[in-house]
CSV table of C-alpha atoms in Angstrom, one decimal:
chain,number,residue,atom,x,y,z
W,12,UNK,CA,19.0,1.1,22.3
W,13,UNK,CA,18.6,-0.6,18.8
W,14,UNK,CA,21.2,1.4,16.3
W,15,UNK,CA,18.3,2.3,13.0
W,16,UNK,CA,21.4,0.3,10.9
W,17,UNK,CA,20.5,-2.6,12.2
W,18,UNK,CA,16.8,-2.5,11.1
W,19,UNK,CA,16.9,-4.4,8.1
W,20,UNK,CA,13.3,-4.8,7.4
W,21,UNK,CA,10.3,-3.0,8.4
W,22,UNK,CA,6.6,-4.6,7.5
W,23,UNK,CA,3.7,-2.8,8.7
W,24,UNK,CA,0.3,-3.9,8.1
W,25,UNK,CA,0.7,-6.0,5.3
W,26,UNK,CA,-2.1,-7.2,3.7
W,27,UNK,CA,-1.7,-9.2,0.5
W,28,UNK,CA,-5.1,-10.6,-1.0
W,29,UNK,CA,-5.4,-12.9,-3.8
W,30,UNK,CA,-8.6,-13.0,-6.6
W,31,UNK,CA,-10.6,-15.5,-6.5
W,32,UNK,CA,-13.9,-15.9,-8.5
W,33,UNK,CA,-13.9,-12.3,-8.7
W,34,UNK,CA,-13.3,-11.2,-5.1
W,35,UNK,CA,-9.9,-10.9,-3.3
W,36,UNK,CA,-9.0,-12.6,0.0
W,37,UNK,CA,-6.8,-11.8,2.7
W,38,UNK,CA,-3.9,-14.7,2.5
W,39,UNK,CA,-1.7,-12.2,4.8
W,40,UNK,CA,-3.5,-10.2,7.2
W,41,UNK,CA,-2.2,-6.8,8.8
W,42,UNK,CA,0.9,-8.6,9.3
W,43,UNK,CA,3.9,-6.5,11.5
W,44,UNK,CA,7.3,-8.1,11.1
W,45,UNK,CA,11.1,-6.8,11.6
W,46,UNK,CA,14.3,-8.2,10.3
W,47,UNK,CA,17.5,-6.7,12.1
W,48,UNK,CA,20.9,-7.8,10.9
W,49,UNK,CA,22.8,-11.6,11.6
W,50,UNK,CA,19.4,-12.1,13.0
W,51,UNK,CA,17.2,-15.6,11.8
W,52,UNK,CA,13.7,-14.8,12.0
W,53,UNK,CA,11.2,-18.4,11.5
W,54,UNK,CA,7.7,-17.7,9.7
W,55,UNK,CA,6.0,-21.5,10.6
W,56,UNK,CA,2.7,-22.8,10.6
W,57,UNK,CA,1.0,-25.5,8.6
W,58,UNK,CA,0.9,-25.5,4.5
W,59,UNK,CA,-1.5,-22.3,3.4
W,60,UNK,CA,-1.3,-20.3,6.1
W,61,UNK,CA,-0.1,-17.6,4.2
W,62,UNK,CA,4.0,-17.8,5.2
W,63,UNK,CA,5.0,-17.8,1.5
W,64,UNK,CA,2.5,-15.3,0.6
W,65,UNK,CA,4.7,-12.8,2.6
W,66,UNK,CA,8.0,-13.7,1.0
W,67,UNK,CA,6.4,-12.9,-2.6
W,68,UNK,CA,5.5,-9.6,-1.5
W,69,UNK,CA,8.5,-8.9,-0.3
W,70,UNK,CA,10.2,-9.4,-3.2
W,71,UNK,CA,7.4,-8.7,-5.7
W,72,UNK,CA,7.1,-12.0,-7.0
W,73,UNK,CA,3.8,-12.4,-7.3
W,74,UNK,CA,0.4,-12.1,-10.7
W,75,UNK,CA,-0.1,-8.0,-10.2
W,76,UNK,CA,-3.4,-8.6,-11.7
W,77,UNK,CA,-5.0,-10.8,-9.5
W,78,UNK,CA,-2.8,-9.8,-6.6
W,79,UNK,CA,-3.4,-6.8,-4.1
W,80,UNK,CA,-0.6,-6.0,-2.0
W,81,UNK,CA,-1.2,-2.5,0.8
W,82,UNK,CA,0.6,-1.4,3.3
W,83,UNK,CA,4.5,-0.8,4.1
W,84,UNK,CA,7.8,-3.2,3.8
W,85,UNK,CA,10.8,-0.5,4.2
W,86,UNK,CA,14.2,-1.5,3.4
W,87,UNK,CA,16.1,1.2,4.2
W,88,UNK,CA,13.4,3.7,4.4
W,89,UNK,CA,13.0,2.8,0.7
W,90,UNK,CA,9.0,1.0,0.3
W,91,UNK,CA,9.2,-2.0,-1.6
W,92,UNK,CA,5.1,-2.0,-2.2
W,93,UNK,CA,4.1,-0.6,-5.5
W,94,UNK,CA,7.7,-0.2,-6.3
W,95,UNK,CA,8.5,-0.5,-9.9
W,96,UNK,CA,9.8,-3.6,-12.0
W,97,UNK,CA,13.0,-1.6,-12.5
W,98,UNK,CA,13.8,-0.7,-9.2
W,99,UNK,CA,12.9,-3.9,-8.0
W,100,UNK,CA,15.0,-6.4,-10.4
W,101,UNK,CA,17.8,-3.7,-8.6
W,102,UNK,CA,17.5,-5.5,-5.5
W,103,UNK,CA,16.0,-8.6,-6.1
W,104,UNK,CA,19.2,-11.1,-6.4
W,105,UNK,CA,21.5,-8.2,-5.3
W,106,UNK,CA,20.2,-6.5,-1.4
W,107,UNK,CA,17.5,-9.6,-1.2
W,108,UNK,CA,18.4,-13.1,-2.2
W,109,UNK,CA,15.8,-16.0,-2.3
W,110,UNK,CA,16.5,-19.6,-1.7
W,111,UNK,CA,13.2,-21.4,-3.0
W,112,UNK,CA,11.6,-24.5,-2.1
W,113,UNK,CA,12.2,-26.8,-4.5
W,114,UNK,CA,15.7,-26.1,-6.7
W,115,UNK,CA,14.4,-27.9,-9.6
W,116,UNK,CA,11.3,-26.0,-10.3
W,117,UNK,CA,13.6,-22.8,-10.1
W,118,UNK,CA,16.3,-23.8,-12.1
W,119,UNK,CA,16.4,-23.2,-15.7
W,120,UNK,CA,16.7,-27.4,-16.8
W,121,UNK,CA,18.3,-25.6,-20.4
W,122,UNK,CA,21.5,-23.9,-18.5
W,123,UNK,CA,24.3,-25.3,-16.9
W,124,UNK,CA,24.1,-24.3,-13.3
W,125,UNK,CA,27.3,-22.2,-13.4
W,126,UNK,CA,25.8,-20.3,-16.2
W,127,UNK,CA,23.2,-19.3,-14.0
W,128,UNK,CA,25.1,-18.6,-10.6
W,129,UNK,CA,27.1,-16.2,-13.4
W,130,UNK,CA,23.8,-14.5,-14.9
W,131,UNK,CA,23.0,-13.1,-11.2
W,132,UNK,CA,26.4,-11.6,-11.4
W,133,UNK,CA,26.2,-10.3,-15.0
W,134,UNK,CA,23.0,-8.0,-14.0
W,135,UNK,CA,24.2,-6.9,-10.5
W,136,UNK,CA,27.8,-6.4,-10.9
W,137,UNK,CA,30.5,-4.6,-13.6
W,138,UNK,CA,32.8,-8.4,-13.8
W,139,UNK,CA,33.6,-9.3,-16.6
W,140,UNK,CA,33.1,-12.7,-18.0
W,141,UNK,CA,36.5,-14.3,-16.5
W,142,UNK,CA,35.3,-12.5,-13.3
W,143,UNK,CA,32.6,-14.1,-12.8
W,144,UNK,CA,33.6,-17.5,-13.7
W,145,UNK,CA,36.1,-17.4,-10.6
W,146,UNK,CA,33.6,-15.7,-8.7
W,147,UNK,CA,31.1,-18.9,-9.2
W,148,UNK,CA,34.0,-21.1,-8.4
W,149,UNK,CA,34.6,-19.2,-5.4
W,150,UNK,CA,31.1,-19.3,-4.7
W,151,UNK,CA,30.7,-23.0,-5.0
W,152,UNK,CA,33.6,-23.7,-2.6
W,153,UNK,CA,31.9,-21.6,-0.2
W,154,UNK,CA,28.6,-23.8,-0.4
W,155,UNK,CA,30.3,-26.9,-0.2
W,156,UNK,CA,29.9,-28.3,-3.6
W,157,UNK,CA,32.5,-31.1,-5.0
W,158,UNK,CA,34.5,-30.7,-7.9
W,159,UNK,CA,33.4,-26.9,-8.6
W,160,UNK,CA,35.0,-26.8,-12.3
W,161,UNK,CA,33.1,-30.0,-13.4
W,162,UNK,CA,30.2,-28.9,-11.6
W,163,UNK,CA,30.3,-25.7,-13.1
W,164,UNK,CA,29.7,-27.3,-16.9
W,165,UNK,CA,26.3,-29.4,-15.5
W,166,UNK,CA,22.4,-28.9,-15.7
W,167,UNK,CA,20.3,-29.3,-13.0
W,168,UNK,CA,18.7,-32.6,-13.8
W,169,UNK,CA,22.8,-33.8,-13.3
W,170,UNK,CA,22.7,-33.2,-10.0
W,171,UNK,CA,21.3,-34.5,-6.4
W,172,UNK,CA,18.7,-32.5,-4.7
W,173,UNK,CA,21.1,-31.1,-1.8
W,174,UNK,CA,23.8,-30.5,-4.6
W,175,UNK,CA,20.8,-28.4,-6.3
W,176,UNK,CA,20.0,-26.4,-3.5
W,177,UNK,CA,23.9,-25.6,-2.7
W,178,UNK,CA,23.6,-24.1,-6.4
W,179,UNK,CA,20.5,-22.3,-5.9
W,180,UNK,CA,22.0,-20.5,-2.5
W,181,UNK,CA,25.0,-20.1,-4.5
W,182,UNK,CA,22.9,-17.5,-6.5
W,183,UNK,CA,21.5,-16.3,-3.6
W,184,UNK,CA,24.1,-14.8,-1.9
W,185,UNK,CA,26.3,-14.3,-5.3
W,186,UNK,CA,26.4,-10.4,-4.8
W,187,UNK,CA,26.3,-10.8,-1.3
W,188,UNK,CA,22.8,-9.4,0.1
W,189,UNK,CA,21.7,-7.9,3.3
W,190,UNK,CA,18.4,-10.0,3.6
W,191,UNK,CA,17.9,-13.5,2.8
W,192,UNK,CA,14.8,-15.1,2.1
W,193,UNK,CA,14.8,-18.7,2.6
W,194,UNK,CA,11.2,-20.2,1.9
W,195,UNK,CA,11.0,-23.9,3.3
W,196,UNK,CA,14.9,-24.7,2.1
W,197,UNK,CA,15.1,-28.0,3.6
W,198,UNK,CA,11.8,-29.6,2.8
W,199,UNK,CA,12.4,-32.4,0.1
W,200,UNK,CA,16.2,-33.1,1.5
W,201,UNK,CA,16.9,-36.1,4.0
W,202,UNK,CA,17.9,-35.1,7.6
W,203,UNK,CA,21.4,-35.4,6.9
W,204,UNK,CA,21.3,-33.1,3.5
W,205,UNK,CA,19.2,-31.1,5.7
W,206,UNK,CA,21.8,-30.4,9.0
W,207,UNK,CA,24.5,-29.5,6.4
W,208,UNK,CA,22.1,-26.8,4.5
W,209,UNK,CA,21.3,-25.3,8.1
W,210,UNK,CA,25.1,-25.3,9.1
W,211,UNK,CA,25.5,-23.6,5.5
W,212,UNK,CA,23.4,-20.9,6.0
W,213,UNK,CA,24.4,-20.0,9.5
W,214,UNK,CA,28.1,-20.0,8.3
W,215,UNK,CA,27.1,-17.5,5.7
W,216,UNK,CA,25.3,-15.4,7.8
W,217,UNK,CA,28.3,-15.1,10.5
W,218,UNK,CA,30.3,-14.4,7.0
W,219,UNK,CA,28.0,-11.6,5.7
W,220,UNK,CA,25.9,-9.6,8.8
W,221,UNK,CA,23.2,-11.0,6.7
W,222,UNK,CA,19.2,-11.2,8.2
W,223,UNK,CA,17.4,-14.3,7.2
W,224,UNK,CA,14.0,-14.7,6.5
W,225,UNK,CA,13.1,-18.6,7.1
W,226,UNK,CA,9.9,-19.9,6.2
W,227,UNK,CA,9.0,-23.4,7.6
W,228,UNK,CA,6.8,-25.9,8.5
W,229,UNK,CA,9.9,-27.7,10.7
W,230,UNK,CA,9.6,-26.7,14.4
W,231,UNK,CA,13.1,-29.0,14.9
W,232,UNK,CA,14.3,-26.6,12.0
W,233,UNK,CA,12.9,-23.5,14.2
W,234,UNK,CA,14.9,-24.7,17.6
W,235,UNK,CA,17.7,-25.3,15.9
W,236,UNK,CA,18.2,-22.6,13.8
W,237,UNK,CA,15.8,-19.2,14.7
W,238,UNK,CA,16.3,-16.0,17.0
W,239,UNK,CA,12.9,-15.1,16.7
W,240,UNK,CA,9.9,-16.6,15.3
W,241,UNK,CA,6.5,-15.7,13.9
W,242,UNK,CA,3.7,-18.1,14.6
W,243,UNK,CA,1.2,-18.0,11.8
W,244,UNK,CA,-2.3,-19.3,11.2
W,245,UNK,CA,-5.3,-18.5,8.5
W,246,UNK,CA,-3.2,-15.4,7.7
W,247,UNK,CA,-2.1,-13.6,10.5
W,248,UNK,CA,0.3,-14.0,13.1
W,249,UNK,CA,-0.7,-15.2,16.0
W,250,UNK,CA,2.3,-15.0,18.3
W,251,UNK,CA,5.7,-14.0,18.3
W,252,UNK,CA,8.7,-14.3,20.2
W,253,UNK,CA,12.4,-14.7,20.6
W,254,UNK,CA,12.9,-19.1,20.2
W,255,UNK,CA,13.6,-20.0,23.5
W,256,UNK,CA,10.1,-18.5,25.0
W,257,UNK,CA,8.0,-19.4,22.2
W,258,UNK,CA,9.4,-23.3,23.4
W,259,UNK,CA,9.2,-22.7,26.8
W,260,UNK,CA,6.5,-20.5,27.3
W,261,UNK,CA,4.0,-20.6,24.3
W,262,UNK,CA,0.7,-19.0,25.1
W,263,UNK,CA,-2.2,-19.2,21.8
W,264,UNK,CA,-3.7,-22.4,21.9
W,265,UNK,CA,-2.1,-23.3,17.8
W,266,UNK,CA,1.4,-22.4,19.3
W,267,UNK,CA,1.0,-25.2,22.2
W,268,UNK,CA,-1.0,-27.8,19.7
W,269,UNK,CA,2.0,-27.3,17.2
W,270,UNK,CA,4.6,-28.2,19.6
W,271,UNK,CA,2.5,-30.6,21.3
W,272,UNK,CA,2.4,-32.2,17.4
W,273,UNK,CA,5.8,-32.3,17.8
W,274,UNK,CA,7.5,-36.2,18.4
W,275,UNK,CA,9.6,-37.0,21.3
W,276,UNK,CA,12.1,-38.7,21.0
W,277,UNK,CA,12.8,-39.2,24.7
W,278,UNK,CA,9.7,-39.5,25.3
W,279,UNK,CA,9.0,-43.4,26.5
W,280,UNK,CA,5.7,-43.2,27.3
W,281,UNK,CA,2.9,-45.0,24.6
W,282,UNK,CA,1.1,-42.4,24.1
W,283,UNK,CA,-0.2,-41.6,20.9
W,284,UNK,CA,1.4,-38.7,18.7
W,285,UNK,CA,-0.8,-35.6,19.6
W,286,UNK,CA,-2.9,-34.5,16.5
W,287,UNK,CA,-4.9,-31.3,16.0
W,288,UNK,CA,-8.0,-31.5,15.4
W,289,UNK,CA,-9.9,-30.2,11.7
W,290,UNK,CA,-8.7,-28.5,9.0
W,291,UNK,CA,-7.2,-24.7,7.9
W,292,UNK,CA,-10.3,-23.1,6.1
W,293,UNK,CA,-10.0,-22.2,3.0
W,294,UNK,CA,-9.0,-18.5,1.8
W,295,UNK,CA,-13.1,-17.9,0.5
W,296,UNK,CA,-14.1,-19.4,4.2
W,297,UNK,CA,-11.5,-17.9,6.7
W,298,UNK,CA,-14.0,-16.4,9.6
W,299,UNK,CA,-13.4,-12.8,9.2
W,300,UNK,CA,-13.8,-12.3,13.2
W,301,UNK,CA,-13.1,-13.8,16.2
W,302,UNK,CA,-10.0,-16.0,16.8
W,303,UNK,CA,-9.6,-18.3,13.6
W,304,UNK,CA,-8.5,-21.1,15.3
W,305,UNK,CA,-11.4,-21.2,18.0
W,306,UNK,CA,-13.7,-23.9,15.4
W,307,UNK,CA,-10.4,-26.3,16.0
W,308,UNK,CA,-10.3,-26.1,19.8
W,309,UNK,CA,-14.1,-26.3,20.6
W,310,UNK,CA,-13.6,-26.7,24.1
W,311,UNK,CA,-12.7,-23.4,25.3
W,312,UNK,CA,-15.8,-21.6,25.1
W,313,UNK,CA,-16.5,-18.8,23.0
W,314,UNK,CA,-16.8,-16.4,25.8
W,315,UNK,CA,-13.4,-16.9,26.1
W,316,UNK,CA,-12.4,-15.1,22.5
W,317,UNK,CA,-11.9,-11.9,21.5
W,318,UNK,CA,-14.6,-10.8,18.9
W,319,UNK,CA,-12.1,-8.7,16.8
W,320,UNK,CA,-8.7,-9.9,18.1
W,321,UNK,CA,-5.7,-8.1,18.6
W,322,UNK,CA,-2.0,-8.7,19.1
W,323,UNK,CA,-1.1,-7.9,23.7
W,324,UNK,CA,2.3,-7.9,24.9
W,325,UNK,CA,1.9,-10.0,27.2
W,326,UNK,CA,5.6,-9.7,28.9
W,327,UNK,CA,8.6,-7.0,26.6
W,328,UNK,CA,8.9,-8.8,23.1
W,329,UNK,CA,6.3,-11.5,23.2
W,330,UNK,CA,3.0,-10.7,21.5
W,331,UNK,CA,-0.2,-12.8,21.5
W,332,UNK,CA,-3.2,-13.1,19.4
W,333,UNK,CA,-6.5,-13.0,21.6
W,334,UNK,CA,-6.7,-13.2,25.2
W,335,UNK,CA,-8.4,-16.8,25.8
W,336,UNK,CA,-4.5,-17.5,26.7
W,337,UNK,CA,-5.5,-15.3,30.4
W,338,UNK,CA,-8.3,-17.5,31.6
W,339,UNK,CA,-7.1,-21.1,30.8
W,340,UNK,CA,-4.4,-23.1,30.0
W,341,UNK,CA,-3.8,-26.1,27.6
W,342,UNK,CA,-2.0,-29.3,28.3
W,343,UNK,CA,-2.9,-30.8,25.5
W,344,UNK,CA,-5.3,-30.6,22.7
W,345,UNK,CA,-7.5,-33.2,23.5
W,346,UNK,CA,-8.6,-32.0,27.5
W,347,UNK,CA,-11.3,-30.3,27.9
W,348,UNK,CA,-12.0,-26.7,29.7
W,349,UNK,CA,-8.8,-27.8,32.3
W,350,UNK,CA,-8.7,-24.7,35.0
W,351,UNK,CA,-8.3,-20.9,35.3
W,352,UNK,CA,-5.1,-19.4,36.0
């Protein structure tokens, strides 16, 4: 049986809704995740389906105005929704660190970047300043990065995109945090940049017991680097396993056309890369019933859909989205209505 220590993170029924013209919109839907400790769980699915919009609301980054946030994120039994400003900017940077997309957007271009690893550790900790200037050098060994001192004394714009991102997990794990939120870390780095950020961050969470959220677009990033993964779409999850059955044994029809999207490389056959057909709606035209991806595979027939679908366990620890999964299967995106199971 799980030990409750290991429960790192506890959403239920999140629903985060953004304004627009007036209105708000569901961009996450009655999501239910759980983060347990020196676990990796992967949030993917294409751009706007909403994977980001859960990391702001876990750590309360987000325009309070025009943003609705209900329902429950526990960390340790404490709620982080509607929590106050003061409370949070206790454990945002310290218990929760965030690794953005893009490092040069989140950098300040007016600091040197040792300055700003040191700021993290000037609000969350009692060092003094010659503390924290060995505890930044420390920190920059541990991310790999060249020449710490000199590196230290220089600004953002200075330095190479992976040497930006080494900085900006630097400040991530500074104070050494329990979760780690890591939204699309990888995305404007080459593949080789990219291997050595992955390597990074599983090194640091064998270091620290830390849970990782990774938010991603990258199925190769997924397989390489996830224990469990979330498969989102329009907002809501629509399935969710451990890795290896997700691969193997993927069951909604977006799960299989993702990984169907996916190239082979030893594949030798000529066949065209598989693409999935239409477009994600927009937040204002999301269906509000029935499975939301059923207008991109028209050829299972609406019979076949839930009208207000739910998440089935289909087999211990792997939950599905709607139940067209039970009547046929899908070799590939482009067949039609192939056979009942």
């Amino acid at each position: 049986m799980e030990k409750q220590s290991d429960l790192l993170l506890d959403i239920q029924h999140l629903h985060t809704a953004y304004r627009l013209q007036g209105k708000f919109y569901d961009a996450a839907d009655n999501i239910n995740l759980t983060l347990k400790r020196n676990e990796v769980l992967a949030i993917v699915g294409e751009s706007g389906c909403g994977k980001s919009t859960i990391a702001s609301s876990i750590v309360g980054l987000y325009d309070h105005k025009n943003t609705k946030v209900t329902g429950d994120i526990l960390y340790n039994e404490l709620n982080l929704v509607g929590l106050n400003e003061s409370l949070f900017n206790k454990i945002r940077g310290d218990k929760i660190g965030i690794i953005f997309q893009d490092p040069l957007a989140s950098l300040n271009p007016l600091m040197r970047v040792g300055d700003q690893v040191a700021e993290t550790l000037y609000y969350h900790t009692d060092m003094d300043e010659k503390q924290r200037y060995a505890m930044v050098i420390e920190l920059f060994n541990q991310v790999g990065m060249p020449r710490p001192e000199e590196m230290y004394a220089m600004y953002p714009h200075e330095l190479s995109g992976g040497l930006r991102q080494r900085v900006v997990i630097a400040m991530a794990i500074a104070c050494k945090p329990e979760i780690i939120i890591a939204d699309e870390p990888t995305t404007a780095l080459d593949v080789t940049i990219q291997a050595q950020i992955l390597d990074l961050l599983e090194k640091i969470q064998q270091q620290s017991n830390s849970g990782i959220i990774l938010i991603t677009h990258d199925l190769g990033v997924v397989a390489e680097t996830a224990d469990e993964v979330a498969v989102m779409y329009g907002g809501q999850i629509v399935e969710k396993s451990d890795v290896k059955t997700i691969f193997e044994h993927p069951l909604h029809p977006y799960t299989r056309s993702l990984l169907n999207s996916m190239p082979q490389t030893d594949d030798d056959s000529d066949e065209q890369l598989h693409v999935i057909h239409g477009t994600v709606p927009s937040l204002k035209n999301m269906p509000r019933e029935g499975d939301r991806f059923a207008a991109r595979i028209p050829w299972i027939p609406e019979s076949a859909h839930e009208k207000d679908p739910k998440m089935h366990e289909v087999e211990p620890g792997h939950w599905v989205r709607c139940t067209c999964w039970k009547t046929f299967h899908f070799e590939n995106e482009d067949s039609k209505v192939v056979s009942g199971e």
